[in-house]
Amino acid sequence: MQTTAIPELGSIIGIGASCFASIYDQKTVLKGYEIWVAGKRISYFDRPCEDALRHEEGIYNHLGEHPQILRCLGLVSVHDGMNSLRLERAPFGNVRQYIERNERLSEPHRLQMALDVAVGLSHIHSRGVQHADLSCRNLFLFDNYRVKIGDFGGSIMQNSTFPQTVCEEPRYELPCRGRDFEHRPVVKRELFALGSAIYEITYWTRPFPDLQDTEVETRYANDEFPSLSDGIGAV
């Protein structure tokens, strides 16, 4: 695996709904709503998210260190009253980016990647945490194609009063099947998302890649899912 050159301090390497991911040093990144370099504000979101960052730090601390969980180094002050979450930097970005930009890996590598996700999610669940937004966007790639799970901003701890603010992307979302959206079983939601991640890794493409999200939702609602027989020999 060849790593790319490390961008400059403060360079944005990812943008989410409420936070940036930016370079802090060679081995870590900052996740936050404002980017400051040498006392100057470079980029910012209009709405602060201090509570969400502290919540995510708490999730990481609760999970503890694990080979398949992104390492968190805590909150750091970037300016007066403004904090960012310092996280381990994935040298090869997230798994979806890698899939989109590179040829399909060998079967042993893909199976190991899929296993890493399952092992990581098993640890998350053993600690009483629901990830709530598992997808290849939130899986991060390291040397030897090993995968770590990250992005716990919307995750929920058992018996927590923190409001759920996110849900899975459409291709990772468990169909309602006659239930209210918010009443879908938590474990089944997580396992459906895990299965979708394993599909994306092993087939090297998202489920129904040529369809719009609304079309995918309709198919899922009708219990129509991607075939597991087409090209299975290449898996």
PDB file of C-alpha atoms in Angstrom:
ATOM      1  CA  MET A   1       0.000   0.000   0.000  1.00  0.00           C
ATOM      2  CA  GLN A   2       1.314   3.436  -0.935  1.00  0.00           C
ATOM      3  CA  THR A   3       0.475   6.368   1.301  1.00  0.00           C
ATOM      4  CA  THR A   4      -0.141   9.804  -0.151  1.00  0.00           C
ATOM      5  CA  ALA A   5       1.747  12.911   0.932  1.00  0.00           C
ATOM      6  CA  ILE A   6       0.469  14.359   4.200  1.00  0.00           C
ATOM      7  CA  PRO A   7      -1.438  17.642   3.610  1.00  0.00           C
ATOM      8  CA  GLU A   8      -0.498  20.821   5.439  1.00  0.00           C
ATOM      9  CA  LEU A   9      -1.656  21.647   8.959  1.00  0.00           C
ATOM     10  CA  GLY A  10      -5.313  22.655   8.889  1.00  0.00           C
ATOM     11  CA  SER A  11      -6.001  21.095   5.490  1.00  0.00           C
ATOM     12  CA  ILE A  12      -9.562  19.784   5.281  1.00  0.00           C
ATOM     13  CA  ILE A  13      -9.691  16.061   4.493  1.00  0.00           C
ATOM     14  CA  GLY A  14     -13.378  15.490   5.232  1.00  0.00           C
ATOM     15  CA  ILE A  15     -16.627  17.414   5.737  1.00  0.00           C
ATOM     16  CA  GLY A  16     -19.644  16.081   7.621  1.00  0.00           C
ATOM     17  CA  ALA A  17     -23.025  17.530   8.472  1.00  0.00           C
ATOM     18  CA  SER A  18     -21.674  19.687  11.305  1.00  0.00           C
ATOM     19  CA  CYS A  19     -17.893  19.161  11.494  1.00  0.00           C
ATOM     20  CA  PHE A  20     -14.689  19.242   9.496  1.00  0.00           C
ATOM     21  CA  ALA A  21     -11.881  16.714   9.662  1.00  0.00           C
ATOM     22  CA  SER A  22      -8.565  18.516   9.292  1.00  0.00           C
ATOM     23  CA  ILE A  23      -4.892  17.662   9.581  1.00  0.00           C
ATOM     24  CA  TYR A  24      -3.360  18.193  13.040  1.00  0.00           C
ATOM     25  CA  ASP A  25      -0.026  16.432  12.577  1.00  0.00           C
ATOM     26  CA  GLN A  26       1.414  13.419  10.744  1.00  0.00           C
ATOM     27  CA  LYS A  27      -0.544  10.882  12.782  1.00  0.00           C
ATOM     28  CA  THR A  28      -3.681  12.667  13.971  1.00  0.00           C
ATOM     29  CA  VAL A  29      -6.588  14.774  12.732  1.00  0.00           C
ATOM     30  CA  LEU A  30      -9.001  17.193  14.358  1.00  0.00           C
ATOM     31  CA  LYS A  31     -12.773  16.844  14.134  1.00  0.00           C
ATOM     32  CA  GLY A  32     -14.493  20.128  14.872  1.00  0.00           C
ATOM     33  CA  TYR A  33     -16.736  22.923  13.682  1.00  0.00           C
ATOM     34  CA  GLU A  34     -13.977  25.546  13.328  1.00  0.00           C
ATOM     35  CA  ILE A  35     -10.449  25.302  11.928  1.00  0.00           C
ATOM     36  CA  TRP A  36      -7.809  27.641  13.345  1.00  0.00           C
ATOM     37  CA  VAL A  37      -4.208  27.871  12.129  1.00  0.00           C
ATOM     38  CA  ALA A  38      -1.668  30.264  13.656  1.00  0.00           C
ATOM     39  CA  GLY A  39      -4.421  32.232  15.382  1.00  0.00           C
ATOM     40  CA  LYS A  40      -6.518  32.654  12.249  1.00  0.00           C
ATOM     41  CA  ARG A  41      -9.882  31.071  11.575  1.00  0.00           C
ATOM     42  CA  ILE A  42      -9.641  29.216   8.268  1.00  0.00           C
ATOM     43  CA  SER A  43     -13.075  27.575   8.015  1.00  0.00           C
ATOM     44  CA  TYR A  44     -16.153  27.255  10.200  1.00  0.00           C
ATOM     45  CA  PHE A  45     -19.715  25.992  10.539  1.00  0.00           C
ATOM     46  CA  ASP A  46     -22.315  28.522  11.663  1.00  0.00           C
ATOM     47  CA  ARG A  47     -23.570  26.318  14.498  1.00  0.00           C
ATOM     48  CA  PRO A  48     -21.240  25.115  17.277  1.00  0.00           C
ATOM     49  CA  CYS A  49     -21.358  21.454  18.280  1.00  0.00           C
ATOM     50  CA  GLU A  50     -19.489  21.369  21.591  1.00  0.00           C
ATOM     51  CA  ASP A  51     -22.066  19.058  23.200  1.00  0.00           C
ATOM     52  CA  ALA A  52     -21.846  16.595  20.302  1.00  0.00           C
ATOM     53  CA  LEU A  53     -18.037  16.556  20.456  1.00  0.00           C
ATOM     54  CA  ARG A  54     -18.085  15.908  24.204  1.00  0.00           C
ATOM     55  CA  HIS A  55     -20.653  13.178  23.648  1.00  0.00           C
ATOM     56  CA  GLU A  56     -18.446  11.533  21.022  1.00  0.00           C
ATOM     57  CA  GLU A  57     -15.403  11.775  23.292  1.00  0.00           C
ATOM     58  CA  GLY A  58     -17.452  10.032  25.988  1.00  0.00           C
ATOM     59  CA  ILE A  59     -18.355   7.216  23.589  1.00  0.00           C
ATOM     60  CA  TYR A  60     -14.712   6.664  22.676  1.00  0.00           C
ATOM     61  CA  ASN A  61     -13.702   6.658  26.344  1.00  0.00           C
ATOM     62  CA  HIS A  62     -16.471   4.192  27.156  1.00  0.00           C
ATOM     63  CA  LEU A  63     -15.437   1.853  24.331  1.00  0.00           C
ATOM     64  CA  GLY A  64     -11.780   1.901  25.380  1.00  0.00           C
ATOM     65  CA  GLU A  65      -8.899   0.990  23.106  1.00  0.00           C
ATOM     66  CA  HIS A  66      -9.519  -1.819  20.625  1.00  0.00           C
ATOM     67  CA  PRO A  67      -7.661  -2.820  17.439  1.00  0.00           C
ATOM     68  CA  GLN A  68     -10.763  -2.183  15.310  1.00  0.00           C
ATOM     69  CA  ILE A  69     -11.839   1.112  16.882  1.00  0.00           C
ATOM     70  CA  LEU A  70     -10.361   4.443  15.820  1.00  0.00           C
ATOM     71  CA  ARG A  71      -8.133   5.834  18.572  1.00  0.00           C
ATOM     72  CA  CYS A  72      -9.281   9.026  20.277  1.00  0.00           C
ATOM     73  CA  LEU A  73      -6.829  11.342  22.043  1.00  0.00           C
ATOM     74  CA  GLY A  74      -9.471  13.579  23.593  1.00  0.00           C
ATOM     75  CA  LEU A  75     -10.591  17.162  23.147  1.00  0.00           C
ATOM     76  CA  VAL A  76      -8.091  19.918  22.367  1.00  0.00           C
ATOM     77  CA  SER A  77      -8.662  23.661  22.505  1.00  0.00           C
ATOM     78  CA  VAL A  78      -8.354  25.311  19.078  1.00  0.00           C
ATOM     79  CA  HIS A  79      -9.422  28.791  20.237  1.00  0.00           C
ATOM     80  CA  ASP A  80     -11.028  30.450  23.245  1.00  0.00           C
ATOM     81  CA  GLY A  81     -13.993  28.295  24.247  1.00  0.00           C
ATOM     82  CA  MET A  82     -13.741  26.173  21.103  1.00  0.00           C
ATOM     83  CA  ASN A  83     -12.669  22.547  21.042  1.00  0.00           C
ATOM     84  CA  SER A  84     -12.022  19.820  18.519  1.00  0.00           C
ATOM     85  CA  LEU A  85     -11.732  16.075  18.923  1.00  0.00           C
ATOM     86  CA  ARG A  86      -8.257  14.721  18.204  1.00  0.00           C
ATOM     87  CA  LEU A  87      -8.362  11.359  16.432  1.00  0.00           C
ATOM     88  CA  GLU A  88      -5.998   8.849  14.919  1.00  0.00           C
ATOM     89  CA  ARG A  89      -5.360   9.611  11.232  1.00  0.00           C
ATOM     90  CA  ALA A  90      -6.205   6.841   8.754  1.00  0.00           C
ATOM     91  CA  PRO A  91      -3.426   6.996   6.122  1.00  0.00           C
ATOM     92  CA  PHE A  92      -5.667   5.560   3.388  1.00  0.00           C
ATOM     93  CA  GLY A  93      -8.845   7.470   4.202  1.00  0.00           C
ATOM     94  CA  ASN A  94     -12.235   5.855   4.557  1.00  0.00           C
ATOM     95  CA  VAL A  95     -13.108   2.526   2.984  1.00  0.00           C
ATOM     96  CA  ARG A  96     -15.657   3.965   0.543  1.00  0.00           C
ATOM     97  CA  GLN A  97     -13.135   6.414  -0.868  1.00  0.00           C
ATOM     98  CA  TYR A  98     -10.622   3.613  -1.269  1.00  0.00           C
ATOM     99  CA  ILE A  99     -13.154   1.384  -3.051  1.00  0.00           C
ATOM    100  CA  GLU A 100     -14.125   4.185  -5.445  1.00  0.00           C
ATOM    101  CA  ARG A 101     -10.526   5.039  -6.335  1.00  0.00           C
ATOM    102  CA  ASN A 102      -8.823   1.656  -6.482  1.00  0.00           C
ATOM    103  CA  GLU A 103      -9.126  -1.728  -8.151  1.00  0.00           C
ATOM    104  CA  ARG A 104     -10.753  -4.511  -6.165  1.00  0.00           C
ATOM    105  CA  LEU A 105      -8.419  -6.139  -3.650  1.00  0.00           C
ATOM    106  CA  SER A 106      -7.736  -9.854  -3.445  1.00  0.00           C
ATOM    107  CA  GLU A 107     -10.267 -12.122  -1.759  1.00  0.00           C
ATOM    108  CA  PRO A 108      -8.191 -12.625   1.438  1.00  0.00           C
ATOM    109  CA  HIS A 109      -7.807  -8.866   1.896  1.00  0.00           C
ATOM    110  CA  ARG A 110     -11.521  -8.180   1.368  1.00  0.00           C
ATOM    111  CA  LEU A 111     -12.541 -10.936   3.741  1.00  0.00           C
ATOM    112  CA  GLN A 112     -10.137  -9.628   6.388  1.00  0.00           C
ATOM    113  CA  MET A 113     -11.586  -6.134   5.985  1.00  0.00           C
ATOM    114  CA  ALA A 114     -15.116  -7.496   6.409  1.00  0.00           C
ATOM    115  CA  LEU A 115     -14.045  -9.478   9.466  1.00  0.00           C
ATOM    116  CA  ASP A 116     -12.472  -6.370  11.003  1.00  0.00           C
ATOM    117  CA  VAL A 117     -15.805  -4.542  10.727  1.00  0.00           C
ATOM    118  CA  ALA A 118     -17.709  -7.419  12.332  1.00  0.00           C
ATOM    119  CA  VAL A 119     -15.184  -7.713  15.171  1.00  0.00           C
ATOM    120  CA  GLY A 120     -15.254  -3.966  15.786  1.00  0.00           C
ATOM    121  CA  LEU A 121     -19.049  -3.821  15.847  1.00  0.00           C
ATOM    122  CA  SER A 122     -19.157  -6.813  18.185  1.00  0.00           C
ATOM    123  CA  HIS A 123     -16.959  -4.892  20.631  1.00  0.00           C
ATOM    124  CA  ILE A 124     -19.155  -1.795  20.296  1.00  0.00           C
ATOM    125  CA  HIS A 125     -22.261  -3.818  21.120  1.00  0.00           C
ATOM    126  CA  SER A 126     -20.525  -5.604  24.000  1.00  0.00           C
ATOM    127  CA  ARG A 127     -20.060  -2.177  25.586  1.00  0.00           C
ATOM    128  CA  GLY A 128     -23.762  -1.346  25.250  1.00  0.00           C
ATOM    129  CA  VAL A 129     -23.343   1.138  22.393  1.00  0.00           C
ATOM    130  CA  GLN A 130     -25.393   1.503  19.199  1.00  0.00           C
ATOM    131  CA  HIS A 131     -23.288   3.001  16.395  1.00  0.00           C
ATOM    132  CA  ALA A 132     -26.432   4.200  14.544  1.00  0.00           C
ATOM    133  CA  ASP A 133     -24.620   5.279  11.347  1.00  0.00           C
ATOM    134  CA  LEU A 134     -22.430   2.377  10.283  1.00  0.00           C
ATOM    135  CA  SER A 135     -21.325   2.531   6.647  1.00  0.00           C
ATOM    136  CA  CYS A 136     -18.120   2.390   4.620  1.00  0.00           C
ATOM    137  CA  ARG A 137     -17.916   6.195   5.051  1.00  0.00           C
ATOM    138  CA  ASN A 138     -17.233   5.605   8.734  1.00  0.00           C
ATOM    139  CA  LEU A 139     -14.772   2.746   8.304  1.00  0.00           C
ATOM    140  CA  PHE A 140     -11.131   3.770   8.102  1.00  0.00           C
ATOM    141  CA  LEU A 141      -8.283   2.008   6.326  1.00  0.00           C
ATOM    142  CA  PHE A 142      -4.818   1.405   7.745  1.00  0.00           C
ATOM    143  CA  ASP A 143      -1.656  -0.490   6.790  1.00  0.00           C
ATOM    144  CA  ASN A 144      -2.131  -4.032   5.474  1.00  0.00           C
ATOM    145  CA  TYR A 145      -5.765  -3.164   4.656  1.00  0.00           C
ATOM    146  CA  ARG A 146      -6.880  -3.330   8.287  1.00  0.00           C
ATOM    147  CA  VAL A 147     -10.090  -1.499   9.132  1.00  0.00           C
ATOM    148  CA  LYS A 148     -11.153   0.541  12.162  1.00  0.00           C
ATOM    149  CA  ILE A 149     -14.617   1.900  12.957  1.00  0.00           C
ATOM    150  CA  GLY A 150     -15.022   5.587  13.761  1.00  0.00           C
ATOM    151  CA  ASP A 151     -17.453   8.517  13.715  1.00  0.00           C
ATOM    152  CA  PHE A 152     -19.463   8.004  16.898  1.00  0.00           C
ATOM    153  CA  GLY A 153     -21.049  11.458  16.907  1.00  0.00           C
ATOM    154  CA  GLY A 154     -24.558  10.035  16.647  1.00  0.00           C
ATOM    155  CA  SER A 155     -23.964   6.868  18.632  1.00  0.00           C
ATOM    156  CA  ILE A 156     -26.092   6.012  21.645  1.00  0.00           C
ATOM    157  CA  MET A 157     -25.048   4.345  24.888  1.00  0.00           C
ATOM    158  CA  GLN A 158     -27.498   2.040  26.606  1.00  0.00           C
ATOM    159  CA  ASN A 159     -29.844   3.968  28.950  1.00  0.00           C
ATOM    160  CA  SER A 160     -28.454   7.272  27.651  1.00  0.00           C
ATOM    161  CA  THR A 161     -30.702  10.331  27.462  1.00  0.00           C
ATOM    162  CA  PHE A 162     -28.669  11.814  24.592  1.00  0.00           C
ATOM    163  CA  PRO A 163     -31.109  12.308  21.674  1.00  0.00           C
ATOM    164  CA  GLN A 164     -30.558  10.253  18.546  1.00  0.00           C
ATOM    165  CA  THR A 165     -29.594  12.702  15.813  1.00  0.00           C
ATOM    166  CA  VAL A 166     -28.560  10.432  12.928  1.00  0.00           C
ATOM    167  CA  CYS A 167     -29.649   7.285  11.151  1.00  0.00           C
ATOM    168  CA  GLU A 168     -28.110   5.016   8.575  1.00  0.00           C
ATOM    169  CA  GLU A 169     -27.774   6.102   4.938  1.00  0.00           C
ATOM    170  CA  PRO A 170     -30.511   4.644   2.665  1.00  0.00           C
ATOM    171  CA  ARG A 171     -28.538   1.626   1.408  1.00  0.00           C
ATOM    172  CA  TYR A 172     -27.700   0.678   5.002  1.00  0.00           C
ATOM    173  CA  GLU A 173     -31.151   1.320   6.442  1.00  0.00           C
ATOM    174  CA  LEU A 174     -33.320  -1.531   7.714  1.00  0.00           C
ATOM    175  CA  PRO A 175     -36.754  -1.433   5.996  1.00  0.00           C
ATOM    176  CA  CYS A 176     -39.702  -0.559   8.228  1.00  0.00           C
ATOM    177  CA  ARG A 177     -41.757  -3.631   7.206  1.00  0.00           C
ATOM    178  CA  GLY A 178     -44.949  -2.247   8.737  1.00  0.00           C
ATOM    179  CA  ARG A 179     -43.237  -0.692  11.761  1.00  0.00           C
ATOM    180  CA  ASP A 180     -42.873   2.978  12.562  1.00  0.00           C
ATOM    181  CA  PHE A 181     -39.435   4.204  11.492  1.00  0.00           C
ATOM    182  CA  GLU A 182     -38.330   4.898  15.069  1.00  0.00           C
ATOM    183  CA  HIS A 183     -39.589   1.519  16.301  1.00  0.00           C
ATOM    184  CA  ARG A 184     -37.330  -0.648  14.147  1.00  0.00           C
ATOM    185  CA  PRO A 185     -35.362  -3.053  16.393  1.00  0.00           C
ATOM    186  CA  VAL A 186     -31.957  -1.610  17.264  1.00  0.00           C
ATOM    187  CA  VAL A 187     -30.007  -4.856  16.899  1.00  0.00           C
ATOM    188  CA  LYS A 188     -31.596  -5.613  13.526  1.00  0.00           C
ATOM    189  CA  ARG A 189     -30.766  -2.087  12.347  1.00  0.00           C
ATOM    190  CA  GLU A 190     -27.134  -2.552  13.287  1.00  0.00           C
ATOM    191  CA  LEU A 191     -26.891  -6.012  11.713  1.00  0.00           C
ATOM    192  CA  PHE A 192     -28.527  -4.827   8.488  1.00  0.00           C
ATOM    193  CA  ALA A 193     -25.970  -2.014   8.283  1.00  0.00           C
ATOM    194  CA  LEU A 194     -23.169  -4.497   8.975  1.00  0.00           C
ATOM    195  CA  GLY A 195     -24.409  -6.742   6.171  1.00  0.00           C
ATOM    196  CA  SER A 196     -24.507  -3.773   3.799  1.00  0.00           C
ATOM    197  CA  ALA A 197     -20.928  -2.848   4.722  1.00  0.00           C
ATOM    198  CA  ILE A 198     -19.771  -6.421   4.141  1.00  0.00           C
ATOM    199  CA  TYR A 199     -21.541  -6.390   0.760  1.00  0.00           C
ATOM    200  CA  GLU A 200     -19.845  -3.118  -0.235  1.00  0.00           C
ATOM    201  CA  ILE A 201     -16.428  -4.453   0.754  1.00  0.00           C
ATOM    202  CA  THR A 202     -16.705  -7.915  -0.790  1.00  0.00           C
ATOM    203  CA  TYR A 203     -18.405  -6.788  -4.024  1.00  0.00           C
ATOM    204  CA  TRP A 204     -16.367  -3.540  -4.119  1.00  0.00           C
ATOM    205  CA  THR A 205     -19.475  -1.447  -4.791  1.00  0.00           C
ATOM    206  CA  ARG A 206     -22.476  -0.118  -2.894  1.00  0.00           C
ATOM    207  CA  PRO A 207     -25.771  -2.027  -3.051  1.00  0.00           C
ATOM    208  CA  PHE A 208     -27.683  -0.987  -6.195  1.00  0.00           C
ATOM    209  CA  PRO A 209     -24.989   1.509  -7.258  1.00  0.00           C
ATOM    210  CA  ASP A 210     -26.916   2.660 -10.355  1.00  0.00           C
ATOM    211  CA  LEU A 211     -30.128   3.573  -8.519  1.00  0.00           C
ATOM    212  CA  GLN A 212     -31.135   6.771  -6.742  1.00  0.00           C
ATOM    213  CA  ASP A 213     -31.655   6.619  -2.976  1.00  0.00           C
ATOM    214  CA  THR A 214     -35.442   6.801  -3.323  1.00  0.00           C
ATOM    215  CA  GLU A 215     -35.414   3.863  -5.737  1.00  0.00           C
ATOM    216  CA  VAL A 216     -33.284   1.854  -3.317  1.00  0.00           C
ATOM    217  CA  GLU A 217     -35.702   2.611  -0.479  1.00  0.00           C
ATOM    218  CA  THR A 218     -38.613   1.410  -2.628  1.00  0.00           C
ATOM    219  CA  ARG A 219     -36.829  -1.824  -3.466  1.00  0.00           C
ATOM    220  CA  TYR A 220     -35.932  -2.476   0.144  1.00  0.00           C
ATOM    221  CA  ALA A 221     -39.532  -1.782   1.182  1.00  0.00           C
ATOM    222  CA  ASN A 222     -40.581  -4.500  -1.280  1.00  0.00           C
ATOM    223  CA  ASP A 223     -37.930  -6.886   0.082  1.00  0.00           C
ATOM    224  CA  GLU A 224     -35.903  -6.617  -3.127  1.00  0.00           C
ATOM    225  CA  PHE A 225     -32.173  -6.771  -2.384  1.00  0.00           C
ATOM    226  CA  PRO A 226     -28.996  -7.116  -4.471  1.00  0.00           C
ATOM    227  CA  SER A 227     -28.330 -10.615  -5.722  1.00  0.00           C
ATOM    228  CA  LEU A 228     -25.626 -12.531  -3.877  1.00  0.00           C
ATOM    229  CA  SER A 229     -25.167 -14.988  -6.726  1.00  0.00           C
ATOM    230  CA  ASP A 230     -24.032 -12.652  -9.497  1.00  0.00           C
ATOM    231  CA  GLY A 231     -20.267 -12.685  -9.440  1.00  0.00           C
ATOM    232  CA  ILE A 232     -20.117 -14.483  -6.103  1.00  0.00           C
ATOM    233  CA  GLY A 233     -17.229 -16.568  -7.378  1.00  0.00           C
ATOM    234  CA  ALA A 234     -15.127 -13.418  -7.492  1.00  0.00           C
ATOM    235  CA  VAL A 235     -15.773 -12.729  -3.817  1.00  0.00           C
TER     236      VAL A 235
END
